[in-house]
CSV table of C-alpha atoms (C1' of nucleotides) in Angstrom, one decimal:
chain,number,residue,atom,x,y,z
A,1,MET,CA,0.0,0.1,0.0
A,2,SER,CA,2.9,2.2,0.1
A,3,ASP,CA,4.1,1.6,-3.6
A,4,LEU,CA,0.8,3.2,-5.0
A,5,PRO,CA,1.2,6.2,-7.1
A,6,ALA,CA,-0.6,8.2,-4.4
A,7,GLN,CA,-3.7,8.3,-2.4
A,8,PRO,CA,-6.0,11.1,-1.4
A,9,SER,CA,-5.8,11.1,2.6
A,10,SER,CA,-9.4,9.5,2.6
A,11,GLU,CA,-12.2,8.7,0.4
A,12,MET,CA,-15.1,8.5,2.5
A,13,PRO,CA,-15.6,11.0,5.0
A,14,LYS,CA,-17.6,9.4,8.0
A,15,ASP,CA,-18.3,12.5,10.1
A,16,GLY,CA,-19.9,15.8,9.1
A,17,GLU,CA,-16.4,17.1,8.4
A,18,ASP,CA,-15.7,18.7,5.1
A,19,PHE,CA,-12.0,17.6,4.7
A,20,CYS,CA,-11.5,13.7,3.8
A,21,CYS,CA,-8.4,13.5,6.1
A,22,ASP,CA,-10.0,12.8,9.5
A,23,LEU,CA,-10.2,9.1,10.0
A,24,PRO,CA,-7.3,6.6,10.9
A,25,HIS,CA,-6.5,4.0,8.4
A,26,ASP,CA,-3.3,4.1,6.6
A,27,HIS,CA,-2.3,7.4,7.9
A,28,SER,CA,-0.4,5.7,10.9
A,29,ALA,CA,3.1,6.6,9.6
A,30,ASP,CA,3.8,6.7,6.0
A,31,SER,CA,1.5,8.8,3.6
A,32,THR,CA,1.1,11.5,6.0
A,33,GLN,CA,4.5,11.5,7.5
A,34,ARG,CA,5.9,13.9,5.2
A,35,LEU,CA,2.5,15.9,5.4
A,36,GLN,CA,2.8,16.2,9.3
A,37,GLN,CA,6.2,17.9,9.3
A,38,PRO,CA,5.2,21.1,7.7
A,39,PRO,CA,6.8,21.4,4.1
A,40,LEU,CA,7.9,24.7,4.3
A,41,SER,CA,7.5,26.6,7.5
A,42,SER,CA,4.9,29.6,6.8
A,43,GLU,CA,7.7,32.1,8.2
A,44,LYS,CA,10.4,30.8,6.0
A,45,ALA,CA,7.9,30.8,3.0
A,46,GLN,CA,7.3,34.3,3.7
A,47,ARG,CA,10.8,35.5,3.9
A,48,MET,CA,11.6,33.6,0.7
A,49,ALA,CA,8.7,35.1,-1.2
A,50,GLU,CA,9.3,38.6,-0.1
A,51,PHE,CA,13.0,38.3,-1.2
A,52,LEU,CA,11.9,36.5,-4.5
A,53,GLY,CA,9.3,39.3,-4.8
A,54,PHE,CA,12.2,42.1,-4.6
A,55,LEU,CA,13.7,40.5,-7.4
A,56,ALA,CA,10.5,40.0,-9.5
A,57,ASP,CA,10.6,43.5,-11.1
A,58,PRO,CA,11.9,44.1,-14.6
A,59,ASN,CA,13.5,47.3,-13.8
A,60,ARG,CA,15.0,46.2,-10.6
A,61,LEU,CA,16.5,43.3,-12.6
A,62,ARG,CA,17.9,45.7,-15.1
A,63,ILE,CA,19.5,47.8,-12.4
A,64,LEU,CA,21.0,44.9,-10.8
A,65,SER,CA,22.2,43.5,-14.1
A,66,ILE,CA,24.1,46.8,-14.6
A,67,LEU,CA,25.5,46.9,-11.1
A,68,ALA,CA,26.6,43.4,-11.5
A,69,LYS,CA,29.2,44.8,-14.0
A,70,GLN,CA,30.0,48.1,-12.5
A,71,GLU,CA,29.1,50.7,-10.1
A,72,MET,CA,27.1,53.6,-11.3
A,73,CYS,CA,25.6,56.7,-10.0
A,74,VAL,CA,21.7,57.3,-9.9
A,75,GLY,CA,21.5,59.7,-13.0
A,76,ASP,CA,23.5,57.3,-15.3
A,77,LEU,CA,21.4,54.3,-14.1
A,78,ALA,CA,18.3,56.1,-15.0
A,79,THR,CA,19.5,56.9,-18.3
A,80,ALA,CA,20.7,53.3,-18.8
A,81,VAL,CA,17.4,51.8,-18.1
A,82,ASP,CA,15.5,54.6,-19.2
A,83,MET,CA,13.5,55.5,-16.3
A,84,ASN,CA,12.7,58.4,-14.3
A,85,GLU,CA,15.5,59.4,-11.8
A,86,SER,CA,13.0,59.3,-9.1
A,87,ALA,CA,11.6,56.1,-9.9
A,88,VAL,CA,15.4,54.6,-10.0
A,89,SER,CA,15.7,56.4,-6.6
A,90,HIS,CA,12.9,54.7,-5.2
A,91,GLN,CA,14.1,51.2,-6.6
A,92,LEU,CA,17.6,51.8,-5.3
A,93,ARG,CA,16.0,52.7,-1.7
A,94,THR,CA,14.2,49.4,-1.9
A,95,LEU,CA,17.4,47.5,-2.8
A,96,ARG,CA,19.3,49.2,-0.4
A,97,THR,CA,16.8,48.3,2.3
A,98,ILE,CA,17.2,44.9,1.7
A,99,ARG,CA,20.8,44.8,1.6
A,100,LEU,CA,21.1,43.9,-2.0
A,101,VAL,CA,23.1,47.1,-2.9
A,102,SER,CA,25.3,49.7,-1.1
A,103,SER,CA,26.0,53.2,-1.9
A,104,ARG,CA,29.0,55.4,-1.7
A,105,LYS,CA,28.6,59.2,-2.1
A,106,GLN,CA,31.1,61.3,-4.1
A,107,GLY,CA,30.3,64.9,-4.4
A,108,ARG,CA,26.8,65.3,-5.6
A,109,HIS,CA,26.8,61.8,-6.9
A,110,VAL,CA,25.9,58.6,-5.1
A,111,PHE,CA,27.3,55.6,-6.6
A,112,TYR,CA,25.6,52.2,-6.2
A,113,ARG,CA,26.9,48.8,-6.3
A,114,LEU,CA,26.0,45.0,-5.4
A,115,GLN,CA,26.3,44.8,-1.8
A,116,ASP,CA,28.3,41.6,-1.7
A,117,ASP,CA,29.2,38.6,-3.8
A,118,HIS,CA,26.5,36.5,-2.6
A,119,VAL,CA,24.1,38.9,-4.1
A,120,PHE,CA,26.0,38.6,-7.3
A,121,ALA,CA,26.3,34.9,-7.5
A,122,PHE,CA,22.4,34.5,-6.8
A,123,TYR,CA,21.7,37.0,-9.4
A,124,GLN,CA,23.8,34.8,-12.1
A,125,ALA,CA,22.4,31.6,-10.8
A,126,VAL,CA,19.0,32.9,-11.5
A,127,VAL,CA,19.9,34.5,-14.9
A,128,GLU,CA,21.5,31.2,-16.0
A,129,HIS,CA,18.7,29.0,-14.7
A,130,LEU,CA,16.1,31.2,-16.4
A,131,ASP,CA,18.2,31.4,-19.4
A,132,GLU,CA,17.8,27.9,-21.1
A,133,PRO,CA,14.2,26.9,-19.9
A,134,ASP,CA,11.0,26.8,-21.7
A,135,THR,CA,10.2,30.4,-23.1
B,1,MET,CA,41.4,57.7,-16.7
B,2,SER,CA,40.1,54.3,-16.9
B,3,ASP,CA,41.4,53.0,-13.5
B,4,LEU,CA,39.3,55.4,-11.4
B,5,PRO,CA,36.4,54.0,-9.4
B,6,ALA,CA,33.7,55.3,-11.4
B,7,GLN,CA,32.6,58.5,-13.3
B,8,PRO,CA,29.1,60.0,-13.9
B,9,SER,CA,28.7,60.2,-17.5
B,10,SER,CA,29.2,63.8,-17.5
B,11,GLU,CA,29.5,66.6,-14.8
B,12,MET,CA,28.4,69.6,-16.6
B,13,PRO,CA,25.7,69.6,-19.3
B,14,LYS,CA,26.5,72.4,-21.9
B,15,ASP,CA,23.2,72.4,-23.8
B,16,GLY,CA,19.8,72.7,-22.2
B,17,GLU,CA,19.3,69.1,-21.9
B,18,ASP,CA,18.5,67.3,-18.7
B,19,PHE,CA,20.8,64.2,-18.8
B,20,CYS,CA,24.2,64.7,-18.2
B,21,CYS,CA,25.3,62.2,-20.7
B,22,ASP,CA,25.1,64.1,-23.8
B,23,LEU,CA,28.4,65.3,-24.9
B,24,PRO,CA,31.6,63.6,-26.2
B,25,HIS,CA,34.7,63.2,-24.0
B,26,ASP,CA,35.6,60.2,-22.3
B,27,HIS,CA,32.6,58.4,-23.7
B,28,SER,CA,34.5,57.2,-26.8
B,29,ALA,CA,34.7,53.5,-26.0
B,30,ASP,CA,35.4,52.7,-22.3
B,31,SER,CA,32.9,53.9,-19.7
B,32,THR,CA,29.8,53.8,-21.7
B,33,GLN,CA,30.7,50.7,-23.7
B,34,ARG,CA,29.1,48.4,-21.2
B,35,LEU,CA,26.4,50.9,-20.9
B,36,GLN,CA,25.8,50.9,-24.6
B,37,GLN,CA,25.1,47.3,-25.1
B,38,PRO,CA,21.7,47.2,-23.2
B,39,PRO,CA,22.4,45.3,-19.8
B,40,LEU,CA,19.6,42.8,-19.8
B,41,SER,CA,17.1,43.3,-22.6
B,42,SER,CA,13.7,44.6,-21.5
B,43,GLU,CA,12.1,41.6,-23.0
B,44,LYS,CA,14.3,39.3,-21.2
B,45,ALA,CA,13.9,41.3,-17.8
B,46,GLN,CA,10.1,41.2,-18.1
B,47,ARG,CA,10.2,37.2,-18.6
B,48,MET,CA,12.6,36.9,-15.7
B,49,ALA,CA,10.5,39.1,-13.6
B,50,GLU,CA,7.5,37.3,-14.4
B,51,PHE,CA,8.9,34.0,-13.6
B,52,LEU,CA,10.2,35.1,-10.2
B,53,GLY,CA,7.0,36.8,-9.7
B,54,PHE,CA,5.1,33.4,-10.0
B,55,LEU,CA,7.6,32.0,-7.3
B,56,ALA,CA,7.2,35.1,-5.0
B,57,ASP,CA,4.2,34.0,-3.2
B,58,PRO,CA,4.4,32.2,0.3
B,59,ASN,CA,1.5,29.9,-0.5
B,60,ARG,CA,2.7,28.9,-4.1
B,61,LEU,CA,6.1,28.2,-2.5
B,62,ARG,CA,4.8,25.9,0.1
B,63,ILE,CA,2.8,24.1,-2.5
B,64,LEU,CA,5.9,23.7,-4.6
B,65,SER,CA,7.8,22.5,-1.5
B,66,ILE,CA,5.2,19.9,-1.1
B,67,LEU,CA,5.1,18.7,-4.6
B,68,ALA,CA,9.0,18.7,-4.7
B,69,LYS,CA,8.5,15.6,-2.4
B,70,GLN,CA,5.5,13.8,-3.5
B,71,GLU,CA,2.4,14.5,-5.7
B,72,MET,CA,-0.8,15.2,-4.1
B,73,CYS,CA,-4.4,15.9,-4.7
B,74,VAL,CA,-6.0,19.3,-4.6
B,75,GLY,CA,-7.9,18.5,-1.2
B,76,ASP,CA,-4.9,17.1,0.7
B,77,LEU,CA,-2.8,20.1,-0.5
B,78,ALA,CA,-5.2,22.6,0.7
B,79,THR,CA,-5.2,20.7,4.3
B,80,ALA,CA,-1.5,20.5,4.0
B,81,VAL,CA,-1.0,24.3,3.6
B,82,ASP,CA,-4.2,25.3,5.3
B,83,MET,CA,-5.7,27.0,2.6
B,84,ASN,CA,-9.1,27.3,1.0
B,85,GLU,CA,-9.5,24.6,-1.6
B,86,SER,CA,-10.6,27.2,-4.1
B,87,ALA,CA,-7.5,29.4,-3.5
B,88,VAL,CA,-5.3,26.2,-3.9
B,89,SER,CA,-7.1,25.4,-7.3
B,90,HIS,CA,-6.5,29.0,-8.3
B,91,GLN,CA,-3.0,28.7,-7.4
B,92,LEU,CA,-2.6,25.6,-9.1
B,93,ARG,CA,-4.1,26.8,-12.4
B,94,THR,CA,-1.3,29.7,-12.3
B,95,LEU,CA,1.5,26.9,-11.7
B,96,ARG,CA,-0.1,24.8,-14.4
B,97,THR,CA,-0.3,27.8,-16.8
B,98,ILE,CA,3.3,28.5,-16.6
B,99,ARG,CA,4.2,24.9,-16.8
B,100,LEU,CA,5.6,24.3,-13.2
B,101,VAL,CA,3.2,21.7,-12.3
B,102,SER,CA,1.4,18.8,-14.2
B,103,SER,CA,-1.8,17.1,-13.2
B,104,ARG,CA,-3.1,13.7,-13.5
B,105,LYS,CA,-6.8,12.7,-12.8
B,106,GLN,CA,-7.7,9.7,-11.0
B,107,GLY,CA,-11.4,9.4,-10.5
B,108,ARG,CA,-12.8,12.4,-8.8
B,109,HIS,CA,-9.2,13.4,-7.6
B,110,VAL,CA,-6.5,15.4,-9.6
B,111,PHE,CA,-3.1,14.8,-8.5
B,112,TYR,CA,-0.5,17.4,-9.1
B,113,ARG,CA,3.4,17.2,-9.2
B,114,LEU,CA,6.3,19.5,-10.4
B,115,GLN,CA,6.3,19.5,-14.1
B,116,ASP,CA,10.0,18.4,-14.6
B,117,ASP,CA,13.2,18.0,-12.9
B,118,HIS,CA,14.5,21.6,-13.8
B,119,VAL,CA,11.8,23.2,-11.9
B,120,PHE,CA,12.8,20.9,-9.1
B,121,ALA,CA,16.5,22.0,-9.4
B,122,PHE,CA,15.6,25.5,-9.7
B,123,TYR,CA,13.4,25.4,-6.5
B,124,GLN,CA,16.1,23.8,-4.7
B,125,ALA,CA,18.7,26.3,-5.9
B,126,VAL,CA,16.5,28.9,-4.5
B,127,VAL,CA,15.8,27.4,-1.2
B,128,GLU,CA,19.5,26.7,-0.7
B,129,HIS,CA,20.6,30.2,-1.8
B,130,LEU,CA,18.2,31.8,0.5
B,131,ASP,CA,18.7,29.6,3.4
B,132,GLU,CA,22.2,31.1,4.7
B,133,PRO,CA,22.2,34.6,3.7
B,134,ASP,CA,21.6,37.5,5.9
B,135,THR,CA,18.0,37.2,7.6
C,1,DC,C1',-31.7,9.6,-11.9
C,2,DC,C1',-30.3,12.1,-7.7
C,3,DA,C1',-27.2,13.1,-4.2
C,4,DA,C1',-22.5,13.9,-2.7
C,5,DT,C1',-17.8,14.7,-3.5
C,6,DA,C1',-13.7,16.8,-5.8
C,7,DC,C1',-12.1,20.2,-8.4
C,8,DA,C1',-12.4,24.5,-11.5
C,9,DT,C1',-13.7,29.1,-12.5
C,10,DG,C1',-15.6,33.8,-12.9
C,11,DA,C1',-16.7,38.0,-10.4
C,12,DA,C1',-15.9,41.0,-6.7
C,13,DT,C1',-12.8,42.7,-3.1
C,14,DC,C1',-8.9,43.9,-0.6
C,15,DA,C1',-4.1,44.8,-0.3
C,16,DC,C1',0.2,45.7,-2.1
C,17,DT,C1',3.4,47.9,-5.3
C,18,DG,C1',5.6,51.0,-8.8
C,19,DT,C1',5.4,55.1,-11.0
C,20,DT,C1',4.9,60.0,-11.1
C,21,DC,C1',4.7,64.7,-9.3
C,22,DA,C1',5.8,67.9,-5.9
C,23,DT,C1',9.0,69.0,-2.9
C,24,DA,C1',12.9,68.7,0.2
C,25,DT,C1',18.1,68.3,1.2
C,26,DA,C1',22.8,68.4,0.1
C,27,DT,C1',26.7,69.8,-2.9
C,28,DT,C1',29.1,72.6,-6.1
C,29,DA,C1',29.8,76.9,-8.9
C,30,DA,C1',29.5,81.7,-9.4
D,1,DT,C1',24.5,83.7,-0.9
D,2,DT,C1',22.2,82.2,-4.9
D,3,DA,C1',21.6,79.2,-8.6
D,4,DA,C1',21.8,74.8,-10.4
D,5,DT,C1',22.6,69.8,-10.2
D,6,DA,C1',22.0,65.3,-8.1
D,7,DT,C1',19.6,62.7,-5.2
D,8,DA,C1',15.9,61.6,-1.8
D,9,DT,C1',11.2,61.1,-0.1
D,10,DG,C1',6.3,61.4,0.9
D,11,DA,C1',1.7,61.3,-1.2
D,12,DA,C1',-1.4,60.1,-4.7
D,13,DC,C1',-2.8,57.0,-8.4
D,14,DA,C1',-3.1,53.1,-11.2
D,15,DG,C1',-2.3,48.4,-12.2
D,16,DT,C1',-1.9,43.7,-10.6
D,17,DG,C1',-2.6,39.9,-7.9
D,18,DA,C1',-4.4,36.7,-4.2
D,19,DT,C1',-8.4,35.4,-1.6
D,20,DT,C1',-13.1,34.6,-1.0
D,21,DC,C1',-17.8,33.4,-2.4
D,22,DA,C1',-20.9,31.6,-5.6
D,23,DT,C1',-21.7,28.7,-9.1
D,24,DG,C1',-20.4,25.2,-12.6
D,25,DT,C1',-18.7,20.7,-14.3
D,26,DA,C1',-17.3,15.9,-13.6
D,27,DT,C1',-17.2,11.5,-11.3
D,28,DT,C1',-18.9,8.2,-8.2
D,29,DG,C1',-22.6,5.8,-5.2
D,30,DG,C1',-27.0,4.5,-4.2
DNA sequence: CCAATACATGAATCACTGTTCATATATTAA
DNA sequence: TTAATATATGAACAGTGATTCATGTATTGG
């Protein structure tokens, strides 16, 4: 009974319950074992989603792709990605808040760069992973 | 002049232009070279952002984390992630649309699983990358 | 056939997020 | 100091997206 493709937790609810998984049968140890130990804690899923959400913006990605190659000041970034300087500044603030980039002030300019190598590595990994697949 | 930390494209606009990068000086070949070749094409950035956006949801991540270990039917998934069955169904539709999961019908049940190994590999990569860092 | 179960789906709602606009701060030049 | 440049930031607006509710479809049992 453990080599079947998969079984819904239960087929026939006995009580007035809505969910099918409420009576003891093959649930003893196997099929629900991996179900019982929470798959991905809600908090962790939350943090992962947040982080991914920060990457899930075309303009932020383009900004990061530039900073992955060189540091650059806000105005030039705005020109490079063809965005409003204000919009870029907002995005940079976001990226700064989550420690993806750091800044260095020089005169009237503020130069941004990737915070550390881990960010670069992760960015590269994402790019490479998403380069080949389907679309 | 090419070993300096970084230079804004231009310091003093001569025309009435708004952007600083509009006159020829050291722009000949070096500093704007990497700027000229678009860093990440808008379309590619768009697609990357879309894909990452699909991953950037706690509930979808938890669903994927379960399906990364075993296939499961909708009702059980709903129980496992403590969500409305309808909500799960909606999310699964999304995941199905972008080919992250596939489904198999068996009687009244529909079992979902990760579409292919690449999806699993990418999911794992993300999890691992986001496991150590800062937070 | 009829009822119940399992899932799907459309519409409405609510929250979030990115951009823009206006404005504020800081730095340099004159 | 005054003007101009470079960036930051708050508020408002618009678009997007996830959940819920109601309902529709398919499958099984009686």
